[in-house]
Short mmCIF file of C-alpha atoms in Angstrom, two decimals:
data_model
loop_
_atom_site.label_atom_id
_atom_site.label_comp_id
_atom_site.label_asym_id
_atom_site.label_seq_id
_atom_site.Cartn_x
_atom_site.Cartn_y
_atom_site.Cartn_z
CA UNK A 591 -50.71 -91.99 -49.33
CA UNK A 592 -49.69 -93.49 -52.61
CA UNK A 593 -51.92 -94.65 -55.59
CA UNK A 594 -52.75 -98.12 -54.28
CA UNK A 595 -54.08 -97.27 -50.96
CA UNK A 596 -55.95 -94.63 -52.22
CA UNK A 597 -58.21 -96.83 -55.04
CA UNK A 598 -58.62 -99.45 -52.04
CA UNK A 599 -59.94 -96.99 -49.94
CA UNK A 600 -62.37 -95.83 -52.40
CA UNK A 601 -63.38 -99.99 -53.22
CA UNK A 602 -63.23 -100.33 -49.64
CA UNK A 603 -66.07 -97.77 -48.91
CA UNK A 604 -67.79 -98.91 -52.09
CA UNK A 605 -68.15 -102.31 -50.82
CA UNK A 606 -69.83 -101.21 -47.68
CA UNK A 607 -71.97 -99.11 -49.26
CA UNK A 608 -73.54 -102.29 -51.45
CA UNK A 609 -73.85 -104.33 -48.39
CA UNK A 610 -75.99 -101.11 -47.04
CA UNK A 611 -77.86 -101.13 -50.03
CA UNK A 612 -78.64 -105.08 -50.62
CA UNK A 613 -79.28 -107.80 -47.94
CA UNK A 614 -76.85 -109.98 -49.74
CA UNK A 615 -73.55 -109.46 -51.73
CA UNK A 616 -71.33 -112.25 -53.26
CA UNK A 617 -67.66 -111.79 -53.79
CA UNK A 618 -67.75 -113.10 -57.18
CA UNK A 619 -70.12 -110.10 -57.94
CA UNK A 620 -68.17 -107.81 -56.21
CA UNK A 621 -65.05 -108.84 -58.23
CA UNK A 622 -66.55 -108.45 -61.32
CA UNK A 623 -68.05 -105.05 -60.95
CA UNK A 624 -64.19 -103.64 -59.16
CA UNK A 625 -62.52 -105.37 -61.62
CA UNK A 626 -60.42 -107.09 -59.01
CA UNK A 627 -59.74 -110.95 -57.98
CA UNK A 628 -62.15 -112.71 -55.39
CA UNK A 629 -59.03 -113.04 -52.88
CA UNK A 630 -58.39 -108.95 -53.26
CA UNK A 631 -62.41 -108.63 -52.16
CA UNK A 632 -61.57 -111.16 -49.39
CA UNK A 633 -59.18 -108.75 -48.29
CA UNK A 634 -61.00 -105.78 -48.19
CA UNK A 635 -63.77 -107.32 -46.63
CA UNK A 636 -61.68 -108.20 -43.90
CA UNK A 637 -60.63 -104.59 -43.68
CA UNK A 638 -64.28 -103.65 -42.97
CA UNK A 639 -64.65 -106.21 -40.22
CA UNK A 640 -61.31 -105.07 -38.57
CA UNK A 641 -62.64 -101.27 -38.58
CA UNK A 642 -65.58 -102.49 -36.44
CA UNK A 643 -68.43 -103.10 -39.22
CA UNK A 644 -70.15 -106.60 -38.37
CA UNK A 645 -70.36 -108.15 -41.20
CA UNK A 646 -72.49 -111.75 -41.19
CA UNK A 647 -71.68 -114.82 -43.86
CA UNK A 648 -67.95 -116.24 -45.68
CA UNK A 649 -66.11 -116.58 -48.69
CA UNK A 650 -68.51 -118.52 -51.05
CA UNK A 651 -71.70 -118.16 -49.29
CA UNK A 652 -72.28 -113.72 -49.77
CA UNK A 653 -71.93 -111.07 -47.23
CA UNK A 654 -74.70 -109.35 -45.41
CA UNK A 655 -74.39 -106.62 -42.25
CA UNK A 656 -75.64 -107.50 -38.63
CA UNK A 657 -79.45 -106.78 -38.77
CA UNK A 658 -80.43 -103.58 -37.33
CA UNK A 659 -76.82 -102.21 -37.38
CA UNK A 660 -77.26 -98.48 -38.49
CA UNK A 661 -74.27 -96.27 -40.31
CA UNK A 662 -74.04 -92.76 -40.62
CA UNK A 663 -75.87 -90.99 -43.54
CA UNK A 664 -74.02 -91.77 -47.10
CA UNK A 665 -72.14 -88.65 -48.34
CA UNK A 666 -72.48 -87.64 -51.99
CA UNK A 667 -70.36 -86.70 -54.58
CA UNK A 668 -71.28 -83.49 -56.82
CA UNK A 669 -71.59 -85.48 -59.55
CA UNK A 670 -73.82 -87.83 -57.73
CA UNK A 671 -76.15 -85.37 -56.53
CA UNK A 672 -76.72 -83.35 -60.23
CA UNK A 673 -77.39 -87.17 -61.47
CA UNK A 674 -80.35 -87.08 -58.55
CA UNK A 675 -81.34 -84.05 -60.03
CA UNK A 676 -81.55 -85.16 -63.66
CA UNK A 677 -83.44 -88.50 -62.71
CA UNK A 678 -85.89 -86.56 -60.76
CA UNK A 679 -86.61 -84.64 -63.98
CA UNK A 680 -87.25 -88.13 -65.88
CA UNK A 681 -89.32 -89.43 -63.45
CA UNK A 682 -91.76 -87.01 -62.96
CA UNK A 683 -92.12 -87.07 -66.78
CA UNK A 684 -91.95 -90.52 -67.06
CA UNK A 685 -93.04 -92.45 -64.29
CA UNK A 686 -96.43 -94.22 -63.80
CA UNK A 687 -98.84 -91.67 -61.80
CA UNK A 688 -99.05 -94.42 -59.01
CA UNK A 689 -95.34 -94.38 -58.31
CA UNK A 690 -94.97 -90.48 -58.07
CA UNK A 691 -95.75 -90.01 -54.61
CA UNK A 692 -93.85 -92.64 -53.94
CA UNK A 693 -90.33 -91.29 -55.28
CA UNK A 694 -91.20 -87.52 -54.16
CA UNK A 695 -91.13 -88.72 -50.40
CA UNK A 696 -87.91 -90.75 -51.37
CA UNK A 697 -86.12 -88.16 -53.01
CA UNK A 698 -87.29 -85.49 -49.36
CA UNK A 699 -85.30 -88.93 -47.49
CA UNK A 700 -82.67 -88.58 -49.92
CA UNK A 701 -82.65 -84.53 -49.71
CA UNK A 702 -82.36 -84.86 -46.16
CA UNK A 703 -79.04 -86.53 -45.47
CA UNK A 704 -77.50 -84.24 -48.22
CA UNK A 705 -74.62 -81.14 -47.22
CA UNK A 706 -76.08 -78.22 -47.06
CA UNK A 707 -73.97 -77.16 -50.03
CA UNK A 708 -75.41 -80.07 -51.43
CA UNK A 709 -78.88 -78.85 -50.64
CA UNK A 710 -78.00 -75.21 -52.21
CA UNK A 711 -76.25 -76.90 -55.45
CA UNK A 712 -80.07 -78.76 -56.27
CA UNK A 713 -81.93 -75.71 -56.04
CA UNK A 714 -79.47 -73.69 -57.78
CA UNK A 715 -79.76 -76.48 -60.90
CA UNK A 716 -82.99 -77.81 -60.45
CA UNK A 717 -84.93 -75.21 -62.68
CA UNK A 718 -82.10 -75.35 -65.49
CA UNK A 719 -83.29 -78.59 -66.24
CA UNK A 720 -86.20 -80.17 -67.85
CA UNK A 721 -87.75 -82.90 -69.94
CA UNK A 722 -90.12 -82.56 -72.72
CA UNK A 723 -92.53 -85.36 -73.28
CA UNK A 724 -93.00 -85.90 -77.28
CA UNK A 725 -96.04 -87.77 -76.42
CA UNK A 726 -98.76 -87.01 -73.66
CA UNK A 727 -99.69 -89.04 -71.19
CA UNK A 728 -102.37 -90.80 -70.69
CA UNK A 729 -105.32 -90.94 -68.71
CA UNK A 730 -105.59 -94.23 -66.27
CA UNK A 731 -108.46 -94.90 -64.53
CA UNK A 732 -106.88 -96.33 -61.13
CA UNK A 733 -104.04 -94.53 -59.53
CA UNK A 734 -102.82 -97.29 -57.46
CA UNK A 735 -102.02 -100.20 -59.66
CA UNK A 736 -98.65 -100.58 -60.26
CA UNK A 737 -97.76 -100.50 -56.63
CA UNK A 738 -100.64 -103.46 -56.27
CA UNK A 739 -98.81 -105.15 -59.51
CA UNK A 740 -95.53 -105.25 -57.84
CA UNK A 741 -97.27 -106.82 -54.59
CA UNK A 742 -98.51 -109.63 -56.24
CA UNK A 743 -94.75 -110.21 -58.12
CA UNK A 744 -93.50 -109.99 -54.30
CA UNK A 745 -95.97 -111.99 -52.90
CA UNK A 746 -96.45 -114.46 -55.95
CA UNK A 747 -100.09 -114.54 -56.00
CA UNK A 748 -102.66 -114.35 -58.57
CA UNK A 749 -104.01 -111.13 -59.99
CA UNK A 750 -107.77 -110.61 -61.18
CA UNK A 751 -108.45 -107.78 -63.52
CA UNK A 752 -111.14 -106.30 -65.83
CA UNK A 753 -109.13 -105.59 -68.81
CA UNK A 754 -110.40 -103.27 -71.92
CA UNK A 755 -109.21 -104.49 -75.27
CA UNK A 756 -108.03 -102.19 -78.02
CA UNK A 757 -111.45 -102.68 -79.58
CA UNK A 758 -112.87 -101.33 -76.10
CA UNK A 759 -114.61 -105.03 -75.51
CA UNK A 760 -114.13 -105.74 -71.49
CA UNK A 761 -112.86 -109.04 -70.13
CA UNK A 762 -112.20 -110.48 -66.83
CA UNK A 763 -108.66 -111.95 -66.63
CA UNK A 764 -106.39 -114.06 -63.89
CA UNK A 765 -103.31 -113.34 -64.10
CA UNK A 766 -99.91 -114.43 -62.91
CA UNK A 767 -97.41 -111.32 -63.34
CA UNK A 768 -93.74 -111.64 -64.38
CA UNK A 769 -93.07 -107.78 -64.50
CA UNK A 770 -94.00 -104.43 -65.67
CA UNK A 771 -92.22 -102.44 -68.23
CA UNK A 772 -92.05 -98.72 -69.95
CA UNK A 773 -92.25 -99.14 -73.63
CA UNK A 774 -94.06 -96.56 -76.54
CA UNK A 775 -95.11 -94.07 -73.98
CA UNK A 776 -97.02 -96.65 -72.36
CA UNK A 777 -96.52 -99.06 -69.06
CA UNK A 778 -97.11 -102.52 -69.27
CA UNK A 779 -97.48 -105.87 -67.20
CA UNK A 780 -95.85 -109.09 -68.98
CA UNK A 781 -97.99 -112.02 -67.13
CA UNK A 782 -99.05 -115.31 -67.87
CA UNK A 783 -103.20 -115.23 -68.39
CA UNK A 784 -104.74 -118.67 -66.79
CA UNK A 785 -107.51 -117.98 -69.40
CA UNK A 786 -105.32 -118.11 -72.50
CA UNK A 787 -102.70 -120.61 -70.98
CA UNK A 788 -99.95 -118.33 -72.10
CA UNK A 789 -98.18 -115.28 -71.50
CA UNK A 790 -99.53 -111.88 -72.75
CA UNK A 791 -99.31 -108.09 -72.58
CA UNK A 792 -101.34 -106.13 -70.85
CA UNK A 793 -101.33 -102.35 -71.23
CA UNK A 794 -101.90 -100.78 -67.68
CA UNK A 795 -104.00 -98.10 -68.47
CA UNK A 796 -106.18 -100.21 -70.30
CA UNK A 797 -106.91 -101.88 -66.35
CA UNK A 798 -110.39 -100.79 -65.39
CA UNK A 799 -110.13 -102.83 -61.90
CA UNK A 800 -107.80 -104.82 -60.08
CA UNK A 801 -107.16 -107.07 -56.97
CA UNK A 802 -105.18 -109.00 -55.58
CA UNK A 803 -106.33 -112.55 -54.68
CA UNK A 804 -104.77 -115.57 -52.05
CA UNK A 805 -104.37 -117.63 -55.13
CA UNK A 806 -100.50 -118.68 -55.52
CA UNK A 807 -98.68 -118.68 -58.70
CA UNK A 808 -98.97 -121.99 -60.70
CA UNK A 809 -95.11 -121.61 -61.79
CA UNK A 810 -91.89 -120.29 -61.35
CA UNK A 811 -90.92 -117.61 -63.40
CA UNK A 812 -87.73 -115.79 -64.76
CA UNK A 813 -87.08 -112.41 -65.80
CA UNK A 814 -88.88 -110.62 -67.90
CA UNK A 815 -86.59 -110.24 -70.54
CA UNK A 816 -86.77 -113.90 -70.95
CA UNK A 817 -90.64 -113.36 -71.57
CA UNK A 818 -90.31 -110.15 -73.73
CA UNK A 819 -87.80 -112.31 -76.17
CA UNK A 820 -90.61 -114.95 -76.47
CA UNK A 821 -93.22 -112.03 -77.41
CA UNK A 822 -91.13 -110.23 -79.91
CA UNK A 823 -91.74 -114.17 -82.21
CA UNK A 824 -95.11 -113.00 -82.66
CA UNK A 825 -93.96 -109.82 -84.11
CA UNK A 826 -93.90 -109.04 -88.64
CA UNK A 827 -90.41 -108.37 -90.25
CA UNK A 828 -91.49 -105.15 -92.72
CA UNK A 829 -88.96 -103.60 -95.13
CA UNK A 830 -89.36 -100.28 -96.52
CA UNK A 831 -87.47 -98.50 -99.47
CA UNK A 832 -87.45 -94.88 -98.83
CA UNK A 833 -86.70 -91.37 -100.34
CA UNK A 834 -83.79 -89.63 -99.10
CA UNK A 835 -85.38 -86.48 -99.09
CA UNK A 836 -88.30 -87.57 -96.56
CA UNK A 837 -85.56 -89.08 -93.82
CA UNK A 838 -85.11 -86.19 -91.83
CA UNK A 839 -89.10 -86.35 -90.72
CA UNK A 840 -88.87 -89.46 -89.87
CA UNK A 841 -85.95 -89.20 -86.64
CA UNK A 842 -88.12 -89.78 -84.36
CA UNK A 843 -91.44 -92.16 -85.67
CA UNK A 844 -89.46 -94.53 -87.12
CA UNK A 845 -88.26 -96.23 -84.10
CA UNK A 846 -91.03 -95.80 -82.40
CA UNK A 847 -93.03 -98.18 -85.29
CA UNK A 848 -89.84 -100.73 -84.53
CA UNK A 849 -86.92 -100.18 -86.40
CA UNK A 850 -84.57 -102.65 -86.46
CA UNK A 851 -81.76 -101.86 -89.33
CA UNK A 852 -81.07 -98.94 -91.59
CA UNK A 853 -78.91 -99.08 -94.90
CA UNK A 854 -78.29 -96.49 -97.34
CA UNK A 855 -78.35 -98.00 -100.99
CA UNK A 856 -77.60 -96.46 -104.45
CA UNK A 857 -81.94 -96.30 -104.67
CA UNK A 858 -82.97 -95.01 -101.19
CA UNK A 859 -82.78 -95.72 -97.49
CA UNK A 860 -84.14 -99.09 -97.01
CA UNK A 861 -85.63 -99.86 -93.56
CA UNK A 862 -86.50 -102.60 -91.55
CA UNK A 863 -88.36 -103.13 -89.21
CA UNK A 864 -90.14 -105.21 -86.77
CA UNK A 865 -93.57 -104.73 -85.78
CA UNK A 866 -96.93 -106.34 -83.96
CA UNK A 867 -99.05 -103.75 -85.94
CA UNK A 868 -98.58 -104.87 -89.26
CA UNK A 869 -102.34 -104.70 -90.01
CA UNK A 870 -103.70 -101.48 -88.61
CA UNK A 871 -100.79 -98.75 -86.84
CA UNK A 872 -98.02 -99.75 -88.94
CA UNK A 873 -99.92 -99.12 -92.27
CA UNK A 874 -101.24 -96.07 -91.11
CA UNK A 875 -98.30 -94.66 -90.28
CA UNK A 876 -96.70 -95.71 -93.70
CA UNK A 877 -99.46 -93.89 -95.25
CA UNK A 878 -98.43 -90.22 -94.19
CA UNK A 879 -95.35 -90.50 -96.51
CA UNK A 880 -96.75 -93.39 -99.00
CA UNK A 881 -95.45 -91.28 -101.91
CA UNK A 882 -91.90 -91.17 -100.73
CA UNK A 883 -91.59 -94.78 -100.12
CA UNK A 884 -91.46 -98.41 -101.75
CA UNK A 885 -93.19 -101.53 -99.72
CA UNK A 886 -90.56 -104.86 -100.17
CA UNK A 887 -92.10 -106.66 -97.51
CA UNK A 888 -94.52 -108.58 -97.06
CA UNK A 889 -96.96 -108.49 -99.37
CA UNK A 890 -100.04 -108.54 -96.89
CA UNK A 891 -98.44 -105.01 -96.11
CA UNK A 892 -98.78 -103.47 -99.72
CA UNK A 893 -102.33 -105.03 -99.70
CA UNK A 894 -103.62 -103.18 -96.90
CA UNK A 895 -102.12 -100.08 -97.67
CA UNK A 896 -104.03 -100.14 -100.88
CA UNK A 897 -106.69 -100.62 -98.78
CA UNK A 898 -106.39 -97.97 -96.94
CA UNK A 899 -105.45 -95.37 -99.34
CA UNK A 900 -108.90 -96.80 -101.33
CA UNK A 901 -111.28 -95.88 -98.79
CA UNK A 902 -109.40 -92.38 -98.12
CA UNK A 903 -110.07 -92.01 -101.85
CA UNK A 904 -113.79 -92.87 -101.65
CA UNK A 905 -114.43 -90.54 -98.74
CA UNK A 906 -113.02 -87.52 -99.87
CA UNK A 907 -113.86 -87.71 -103.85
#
């Protein structure tokens, strides 16, 4: 079997496995991510049909398999299987608490319809392998949110929550969600609020109740990303100058606080940076290495750090 034949065996089987995996696939898509014309995907698809596999919709319109037609279990590559192994590792570290049951009882599906040599090569690995948090997690109050989140997304209704702000005041909010996403440590919902007639983020573990209601969504949404774009306008451009000496402790921090650019110049390392905590965590954080460093923007920065290095002075003198 030459070269050819081989590769369109392997796209071959790689295009049924999407249309086991999604209820619709388009040729176009399936082009792009093969690298391969439409007509060459028009072929293989053809191949599938001929071999038996009913395969529902035409050129133009997507493909789809016959409801309720059932294929043999998928088989794995190695490689595929240690990659199963390393993202169980991340999620348990860094999944939301209400979605960890969840992926445990699909990772035993997944664990099921794997070789037994398969089966011997994850527990052979397994413990070799582990994540360690920097940060530690933290402590929500309701276990099964995110799941009810994603419902409402699904369903396009209306959420109602009691929401604690970061200066621990409680509102009432109805909310229409757009997503959830992992940023900081923390998970969050992007959603438009009905009570601020705009979109905002909420930080889930700040959610003190939450339920669904019959309400439908007002609009149409897009993706998030579209949403998170629009939020990062409301964020402060910051620029520091700092010492050389003091880079190496910041690795880590200073993308967390929002870095944006880094440049080495004849004076120092001067970072930028863009942040939404330009008045209280930002400042703070500048603080622990305030004599290393050189504030060149803005000005409302240098002003509160003065502030705060003021009152640090009063209490301790």
């Amino acid at each position: 079997m030459n070269d050819h034949y081989l590769k369109k065996l392997d796209r071959v089987t790689a295009i049924l496995t999407q249309l086991q995996s999604k209820s619709v696939v388009r040729a176009q898509d399936l082009a792009e991510k093969f690298d391969v014309s439409i007509r060459t995907i028009y072929r293989d698809v053809k191949t599938l049909e001929n071999a038996g596999i009913p395969i529902i919709g035409e050129a133009g319109n997507g493909y789809s398999l016959m409801d309720g037609y059932k294929l043999p279990p998928v088989m794995f590559t190695k490689e595929e299987v240690l990659s199963f192994i390393t993202a169980e590792k991340l999620m348990q570290k860094f999944s939301h608490q209400s979605l960890g049951n969840h992926y445990q009882t699909a990772m035993e599906k997944v664990r099921s319809v794997l070789r037994h040599s398969d089966k011997n090569l994850i527990q052979n690995i397994e413990k070799q392998i582990d994540v360690f948090n920097f940060h530690t997690q933290p402590g929500d109050s309701l276990k099964n949110v995110i799941p009810i989140i994603l419902e409402s997304i699904e369903e396009k209704t209306q959420l109602n929550i009691e929401y604690q702000t970061v200066d621990s005041r409680v509102t009432i909010r109805i909310i229409e969600t757009v997503g959830v996403f992992f940023e900081f440590n923390f998970w969050y919902i992007m959603a438009y609020c009905t009570l601020r007639n705009d979109f905002r983020q909420f930080r889930i573990d700040r959610i003190l109740k939450i339920s669904k209601t019959q309400t439908p969504f007002l609009q149409e949404y897009g993706q998030i990303n579209d949403y998170r774009k629009r939020s990062n306008e409301n964020k402060v451009i910051a620029r520091l100058l700092v010492d050389k000496k003091i880079m190496a402790h910041l690795v880590n921090s200073k993308r967390y606080y929002g870095l944006i650019q880094e440049e080495e110049t004849p004076q120092g390392v001067e970072l930028t940076f863009e942040t939404e905590w330009i008045n209280d965590g930002f400042p703070r954080w500048v603080v622990t290495f305030a004599d290393y460093a050189t504030i060149l923007e803005p000005e409302s920065l240098r002003t509160r750090l003065n502030e705060l290095l003021l009152k640090m002075t009063e209490r301790h003198q």
